[in-house]
Coordinates of C-alpha atoms in Angstrom, one line a residue:
X1 CA 0.0 0.0 0.0
X2 CA 1.2 3.5 -0.8
X3 CA 2.8 5.2 2.3
X4 CA 0.4 8.1 2.1
X5 CA -2.5 5.7 2.8
X6 CA -1.2 5.0 6.3
X7 CA -1.3 8.6 7.5
X8 CA -3.2 9.4 10.7
X9 CA -6.9 10.4 10.3
X10 CA -7.3 14.1 9.7
X11 CA -10.1 16.5 9.0
X12 CA -13.0 18.2 10.8
X13 CA -14.8 14.8 11.5
X14 CA -11.8 13.0 12.9
X15 CA -13.0 10.9 15.8
X16 CA -16.5 10.4 14.3
X17 CA -17.4 6.8 13.6
X18 CA -20.0 5.9 11.0
X19 CA -21.8 2.5 10.5
X20 CA -22.7 2.6 6.8
X21 CA -25.4 0.3 5.5
X22 CA -25.7 2.1 2.2
X23 CA -25.2 0.9 -1.4
X24 CA -25.2 2.0 -5.0
X25 CA -24.6 5.8 -5.3
X26 CA -26.7 8.0 -3.0
X27 CA -25.6 6.7 0.3
X28 CA -22.0 5.8 -0.6
X29 CA -21.5 9.3 -2.1
X30 CA -22.6 10.8 1.2
X31 CA -20.4 8.5 3.3
X32 CA -17.5 9.0 1.0
X33 CA -17.7 12.7 1.8
X34 CA -17.9 11.9 5.5
X35 CA -14.8 9.7 5.1
X36 CA -12.9 12.4 3.2
X37 CA -13.8 14.8 6.1
X38 CA -12.1 12.5 8.5
X39 CA -14.8 10.1 9.8
X40 CA -14.1 6.4 10.2
X41 CA -16.6 4.7 7.9
X42 CA -17.5 1.0 8.4
X43 CA -19.2 -0.2 5.2
X44 CA -21.6 -3.1 5.9
X45 CA -22.1 -5.2 2.7
X46 CA -24.3 -8.1 1.8
X47 CA -22.6 -11.4 0.9
X48 CA -23.0 -10.3 -2.8
X49 CA -21.5 -6.9 -2.2
X50 CA -22.6 -3.4 -3.2
X51 CA -24.2 -3.5 -6.6
X52 CA -21.8 -0.9 -7.9
X53 CA -18.9 -3.3 -7.4
X54 CA -20.1 -5.1 -10.5
X55 CA -20.7 -2.2 -12.9
X56 CA -18.3 -0.8 -15.5
X57 CA -15.0 -1.7 -16.9
X58 CA -12.7 -3.3 -14.3
X59 CA -9.4 -5.1 -13.9
X60 CA -10.8 -7.5 -11.3
X61 CA -14.3 -8.7 -10.5
X62 CA -16.1 -6.7 -7.8
X63 CA -14.0 -3.6 -8.2
X64 CA -15.9 -1.4 -10.7
X65 CA -14.9 2.3 -11.1
X66 CA -18.0 3.9 -9.5
X67 CA -17.5 1.7 -6.5
X68 CA -13.8 2.5 -6.3
X69 CA -14.4 6.2 -6.3
X70 CA -17.4 6.2 -3.9
X71 CA -15.9 3.9 -1.3
X72 CA -12.2 5.0 -0.8
X73 CA -11.3 5.5 2.8
X74 CA -13.9 3.0 4.1
X75 CA -13.6 -0.5 5.7
X76 CA -15.7 -3.3 4.4
X77 CA -17.4 -5.9 6.6
X78 CA -19.8 -8.5 5.1
X79 CA -22.8 -9.3 7.3
X80 CA -25.9 -11.3 6.4
X81 CA -28.4 -9.0 8.2
X82 CA -31.1 -11.6 7.8
X83 CA -29.1 -14.0 9.9
X84 CA -29.7 -13.4 13.6
X85 CA -26.0 -13.4 14.3
X86 CA -25.3 -11.0 11.4
X87 CA -27.9 -8.6 12.8
X88 CA -26.5 -9.0 16.3
X89 CA -23.0 -8.1 14.9
X90 CA -24.4 -5.0 13.3
X91 CA -26.0 -3.9 16.5
X92 CA -22.8 -4.6 18.4
X93 CA -20.8 -2.4 15.9
X94 CA -23.4 0.3 16.3
X95 CA -22.8 0.5 20.1
X96 CA -19.4 2.2 19.4
X97 CA -20.6 4.4 16.5
X98 CA -21.8 8.0 16.3
X99 CA -23.8 7.6 13.1
X100 CA -25.9 4.7 11.7
X101 CA -26.8 5.4 8.0
X102 CA -28.9 3.3 5.7
X103 CA -30.6 3.6 2.3
X104 CA -32.7 0.4 2.9
X105 CA -36.4 1.3 2.8
X106 CA -37.5 2.0 6.4
X107 CA -40.1 -0.7 6.3
X108 CA -37.4 -3.3 5.4
X109 CA -35.0 -1.9 7.9
X110 CA -37.7 -2.4 10.6
X111 CA -38.2 -6.0 9.5
X112 CA -34.5 -6.5 9.9
X113 CA -34.7 -5.2 13.5
X114 CA -32.4 -2.2 12.7
X115 CA -34.8 0.7 12.9
X116 CA -34.1 3.7 15.1
X117 CA -35.7 2.2 18.2
X118 CA -33.7 -1.0 18.0
X119 CA -30.4 0.8 17.4
X120 CA -31.1 3.4 20.0
X121 CA -31.8 0.7 22.6
X122 CA -28.1 -0.2 22.2
X123 CA -26.7 3.3 21.8
X124 CA -28.9 6.3 22.9
X125 CA -26.4 8.7 21.4
X126 CA -26.7 7.3 17.9
X127 CA -27.6 9.5 14.9
X128 CA -29.8 7.2 12.9
X129 CA -30.1 8.4 9.3
X130 CA -32.5 6.9 6.8
X131 CA -32.0 7.8 3.2
X132 CA -35.1 6.8 1.5
X133 CA -37.3 7.5 -1.5
X134 CA -40.1 9.6 0.1
X135 CA -40.9 11.4 3.3
X136 CA -42.4 8.8 5.6
X137 CA -45.5 10.9 6.4
X138 CA -46.8 10.7 2.8
X139 CA -48.8 8.1 0.9
X140 CA -45.7 7.0 -1.1
X141 CA -43.7 6.2 2.1
X142 CA -43.1 2.6 1.3
X143 CA -42.4 2.9 -2.5
X144 CA -39.0 1.9 -3.9
X145 CA -37.0 4.8 -5.4
X146 CA -34.1 5.0 -7.9
X147 CA -32.4 7.9 -9.5
X148 CA -34.3 7.6 -12.8
X149 CA -37.7 7.3 -11.1
X150 CA -37.0 10.4 -8.9
X151 CA -35.7 12.4 -11.8
X152 CA -38.9 11.6 -13.7
X153 CA -41.2 12.2 -10.7
X154 CA -39.6 15.7 -10.1
X155 CA -39.9 16.9 -13.7
X156 CA -36.3 16.5 -15.0
X157 CA -37.4 14.7 -18.3
X158 CA -40.2 17.3 -18.7
X159 CA -37.6 20.1 -18.4
X160 CA -35.4 18.4 -20.9
X161 CA -38.3 18.3 -23.3
X162 CA -39.0 22.0 -22.7
X163 CA -35.3 22.6 -23.3
X164 CA -35.5 21.2 -26.8
X165 CA -34.7 17.5 -26.5
X166 CA -36.4 15.5 -29.2
X167 CA -38.3 13.7 -26.4
X168 CA -38.2 13.8 -22.6
X169 CA -35.0 12.3 -21.2
X170 CA -33.2 11.8 -17.9
X171 CA -30.0 13.7 -17.1
X172 CA -27.0 11.5 -18.0
X173 CA -25.7 11.6 -14.4
X174 CA -27.1 10.2 -11.1
X175 CA -28.5 13.7 -10.3
X176 CA -31.1 12.7 -7.7
X177 CA -28.7 10.3 -5.9
X178 CA -26.0 12.9 -5.6
X179 CA -28.3 15.8 -4.7
X180 CA -29.8 13.7 -1.9
X181 CA -26.3 12.5 -0.9
X182 CA -25.3 16.1 -0.3
X183 CA -28.5 16.7 1.8
X184 CA -27.4 13.6 3.8
X185 CA -24.0 15.0 4.6
X186 CA -25.2 18.2 6.1
X187 CA -28.0 16.4 7.9
X188 CA -25.4 14.1 9.5
X189 CA -23.1 17.0 10.5
X190 CA -25.9 19.2 11.8
X191 CA -27.3 16.3 13.9
X192 CA -23.8 15.7 15.3
X193 CA -23.7 19.4 16.3
X194 CA -27.2 19.1 17.8
X195 CA -26.0 16.2 19.9
X196 CA -23.2 18.3 21.4
X197 CA -25.9 20.5 22.7
X198 CA -28.4 17.9 23.9
X199 CA -26.2 14.9 24.6
X200 CA -28.6 12.6 22.9
X201 CA -29.0 11.2 19.4
X202 CA -32.0 11.3 17.0
X203 CA -33.5 9.9 13.9
X204 CA -33.1 11.8 10.7
X205 CA -35.0 11.0 7.4
X206 CA -33.5 12.2 4.1
X207 CA -36.0 11.6 1.3
X208 CA -35.0 11.7 -2.4
X209 CA -38.3 12.9 -3.8
X210 CA -38.5 15.9 -1.5
X211 CA -34.8 16.7 -1.8
X212 CA -35.1 16.8 -5.6
X213 CA -38.4 18.6 -5.6
X214 CA -36.7 21.4 -3.6
X215 CA -33.8 21.4 -6.1
X216 CA -36.0 21.6 -9.2
X217 CA -38.8 23.9 -8.0
X218 CA -36.3 26.4 -6.6
X219 CA -35.5 27.3 -10.3
X220 CA -38.7 26.5 -12.1
X221 CA -41.8 27.4 -10.1
X222 CA -41.7 30.8 -11.9
X223 CA -45.3 32.1 -12.3
X224 CA -46.7 29.1 -10.4
X225 CA -45.2 30.6 -7.2
X226 CA -48.2 32.9 -7.0
X227 CA -51.8 32.2 -6.2
X228 CA -53.5 32.4 -8.7
X229 CA -50.6 31.7 -11.1
X230 CA -49.2 34.7 -13.0
X231 CA -47.5 32.5 -15.6
X232 CA -46.3 29.0 -16.3
X233 CA -43.5 26.9 -14.9
X234 CA -39.9 27.3 -16.0
X235 CA -37.0 29.8 -15.8
X236 CA -36.7 30.9 -19.4
X237 CA -33.0 31.5 -19.4
X238 CA -32.4 27.9 -18.4
X239 CA -34.9 26.4 -20.9
X240 CA -34.1 28.3 -24.1
X241 CA -32.7 25.8 -26.6
X242 CA -30.0 28.4 -27.4
X243 CA -28.5 27.9 -23.9
X244 CA -25.6 25.7 -25.0
X245 CA -22.0 25.9 -25.9
X246 CA -21.5 28.2 -28.9
X247 CA -20.0 27.1 -32.2
X248 CA -17.0 29.2 -33.1
X249 CA -15.3 29.2 -36.6
X250 CA -13.2 26.2 -35.5
X251 CA -14.7 24.6 -32.4
X252 CA -16.9 25.3 -29.4
X253 CA -16.8 27.7 -26.4
X254 CA -18.9 28.1 -23.3
X255 CA -19.7 31.8 -22.8
X256 CA -22.1 33.5 -20.3
X257 CA -22.6 37.2 -20.8
X258 CA -24.8 37.7 -17.8
X259 CA -24.9 41.1 -16.1
X260 CA -24.7 44.7 -17.4
X261 CA -21.0 44.9 -16.9
X262 CA -20.4 41.8 -19.0
X263 CA -22.6 43.1 -21.8
X264 CA -20.8 46.4 -21.9
X265 CA -17.5 44.6 -22.0
X266 CA -18.8 42.4 -24.8
X267 CA -20.1 45.3 -26.8
X268 CA -16.8 47.2 -26.4
X269 CA -14.9 44.1 -27.5
X270 CA -16.9 43.4 -30.7
X271 CA -17.2 47.1 -31.7
X272 CA -20.1 49.3 -32.6
X273 CA -20.5 48.0 -36.1
X274 CA -22.9 45.3 -34.8
X275 CA -25.2 48.0 -33.2
X276 CA -26.3 45.7 -30.4
X277 CA -25.5 48.2 -27.7
X278 CA -28.4 50.3 -29.1
X279 CA -30.8 47.4 -29.4
X280 CA -33.5 47.7 -26.7
X281 CA -33.6 43.9 -26.3
X282 CA -30.1 44.1 -24.9
X283 CA -30.4 47.2 -22.8
X284 CA -31.3 45.8 -19.3
X285 CA -31.3 42.6 -17.5
X286 CA -35.1 42.4 -17.6
X287 CA -35.2 43.1 -21.3
X288 CA -32.6 40.4 -22.0
X289 CA -34.6 38.0 -19.9
X290 CA -37.8 38.8 -21.8
X291 CA -36.1 38.2 -25.1
X292 CA -33.7 35.5 -24.1
X293 CA -34.2 33.3 -27.2
X294 CA -33.3 36.2 -29.5
X295 CA -30.4 37.4 -27.4
X296 CA -28.8 34.0 -27.2
X297 CA -29.4 33.4 -31.0
X298 CA -27.6 36.7 -31.8
X299 CA -24.7 35.7 -29.6
X300 CA -24.5 32.4 -31.4
X301 CA -24.4 34.1 -34.7
X302 CA -21.5 36.3 -33.6
X303 CA -19.5 33.4 -32.1
X304 CA -19.3 31.8 -35.5
X305 CA -17.3 34.8 -36.9
X306 CA -14.1 34.1 -34.9
X307 CA -12.0 31.2 -33.8
X308 CA -12.1 29.8 -30.3
X309 CA -8.6 31.2 -29.5
X310 CA -9.6 34.6 -30.9
X311 CA -12.8 34.7 -28.8
X312 CA -11.0 33.5 -25.6
X313 CA -8.4 36.3 -26.0
X314 CA -11.1 38.9 -26.7
X315 CA -13.4 37.8 -23.9
X316 CA -10.7 37.4 -21.3
X317 CA -9.5 40.9 -22.0
X318 CA -13.0 42.2 -21.6
X319 CA -13.5 40.1 -18.4
X320 CA -16.5 38.3 -20.0
X321 CA -16.9 34.8 -18.4
X322 CA -15.9 31.9 -20.7
X323 CA -14.6 28.4 -20.4
X324 CA -13.7 25.6 -22.8
X325 CA -16.1 22.7 -23.3
X326 CA -14.3 19.9 -21.5
X327 CA -14.7 16.1 -21.7
X328 CA -14.1 13.8 -18.7
X329 CA -10.6 13.1 -20.1
X330 CA -10.0 16.9 -20.3
X331 CA -10.9 17.2 -16.6
X332 CA -8.4 14.5 -15.6
X333 CA -5.7 16.5 -17.3
X334 CA -7.0 20.0 -16.4
X335 CA -4.2 22.3 -15.1
X336 CA -6.5 23.8 -12.4
X337 CA -7.6 20.4 -11.0
X338 CA -4.0 19.1 -11.1
X339 CA -2.5 22.2 -9.5
X340 CA -5.0 22.1 -6.6
X341 CA -4.5 18.4 -6.0
X342 CA -8.2 17.6 -6.7
X343 CA -7.1 15.1 -9.3
X344 CA -4.1 13.0 -8.5
X345 CA -2.5 9.6 -9.3
X346 CA -2.2 6.7 -6.9
X347 CA -1.7 3.0 -7.0
X348 CA -4.5 0.7 -5.7
X349 CA -3.0 -2.4 -4.0
X350 CA -5.1 -4.7 -6.2
X351 CA -6.3 -2.5 -9.1
X352 CA -3.1 -0.8 -9.9
X353 CA -2.5 2.8 -11.1
X354 CA -5.6 5.0 -10.8
X355 CA -6.8 8.6 -11.0
X356 CA -8.2 9.6 -7.6
X357 CA -10.4 12.6 -6.6
X358 CA -9.9 14.6 -3.4
X359 CA -12.4 16.5 -1.4
X360 CA -13.1 19.9 -3.1
X361 CA -13.1 22.1 0.0
X362 CA -10.1 23.6 1.8
X363 CA -9.8 24.2 5.5
X364 CA -7.4 26.4 7.4
X365 CA -7.4 24.6 10.8
X366 CA -8.7 21.1 10.2
X367 CA -7.9 20.1 6.6
X368 CA -9.0 16.7 5.4
X369 CA -6.3 14.3 4.4
X370 CA -5.3 14.6 0.8
X371 CA -4.9 10.8 0.5
X372 CA -7.2 8.0 1.7
X373 CA -7.1 4.3 2.1
X374 CA -8.2 2.6 -1.2
X375 CA -11.6 1.2 -1.7
X376 CA -11.7 -2.1 0.1
X377 CA -12.2 -5.6 -1.3
X378 CA -15.5 -7.3 -0.3
X379 CA -15.2 -8.2 3.4
X380 CA -11.6 -7.1 3.6
X381 CA -12.0 -5.8 7.2
X382 CA -14.5 -8.3 8.5
X383 CA -12.2 -10.0 11.0
X384 CA -10.5 -6.8 12.1
X385 CA -13.8 -5.0 12.8
X386 CA -15.4 -7.9 14.7
X387 CA -12.2 -8.2 16.8
X388 CA -12.4 -4.5 17.5
X389 CA -16.0 -5.0 18.6
X390 CA -14.9 -7.6 21.1
X391 CA -15.5 -10.8 19.2
X392 CA -13.0 -13.6 20.0
X393 CA -11.3 -15.3 17.0
X394 CA -13.1 -18.6 17.6
X395 CA -16.5 -16.8 17.6
X396 CA -15.6 -15.1 14.4
X397 CA -14.7 -18.4 12.9
X398 CA -18.1 -19.7 14.0
X399 CA -19.9 -16.8 12.4
X400 CA -18.1 -17.4 9.2
X401 CA -19.0 -21.0 9.2
X402 CA -22.6 -20.2 9.9
X403 CA -22.7 -17.7 7.0
X404 CA -23.6 -14.8 9.3
X405 CA -20.5 -13.0 7.9
X406 CA -17.9 -13.3 5.3
X407 CA -14.2 -12.3 5.0
X408 CA -12.1 -11.6 2.0
X409 CA -10.0 -14.6 1.0

């Protein structure tokens, strides 16, 4: 293992211990951030392992790329939670943890005997976090939820259709999972702070549907905000089909001429021959918003008159925001991301050379570690964690023989 992986825990959550029963993307993304911030994260997996272990190109079975990136810095223990001894082991581990987090449906978690009341009976200070599809006070409380379903239910495909897609479509990223994961992170940290005031834990529910509804409606309620409505849904600037990277004479460029200062700089840069500075559609922020299709279409026409390099030089000199259109490969080689250490290179002990991603925030007093233990093999830490929880070696052997747990070979 690389020497940097053995560094002492660091970061603002150093000393916090998390029992992580999450899988796929939403929960692991959240607990990945907690691990990056210094928490010790114990990942409880089924005997089959997290589904994302088995997705994508991989060098070895069970070590897919999304899993590798979402689970670095964690320890893996395999427990069959349907086995009485597996459930008992999970509760024993929870006794020494600060946070218990799951994206199992609450009804299924209760059937397993791992709901808040069961865990609190063993650890009154536990923060019990349930990442689920829907707020549990509504009629959809028990429904299953996945990213595609929540994107659809909160209007993302509808918005894509309004934006000009040939037919409604999902965003090509796990948007709902990752938005909800970020809600989960602040819910955990806020609950930990509340515990410092009260001395006791609590149950926290983080529902995907409500989290994404907040995310989407914050931009697109528009005229529906008022009763009675004074217009339809949708923020026009975000929905115009002209809101996209611009074609230049030799490539593409992302440009946002947004406020009055930007527009004055843009007009000065292109010269008065275009006459746009005198066009009332461009005169004020409100006028531009009301004529956004025409405004963006005119900018698109102008962008085709110069090369990407010419436009970048011109716009940078005028302090008009612009950026290249990058691919994922471009991001891995990006000078900004390399210089800040966000993207770095490491060697995984079983998967070999890899690109790794750091936590994006910077801290003056409690900085997170820049390097983390690599994503674990399935059950890599089963024996270690059970021993730490007080299990004798012969009892661990018995649990393994019974199928209550599993260790990496």
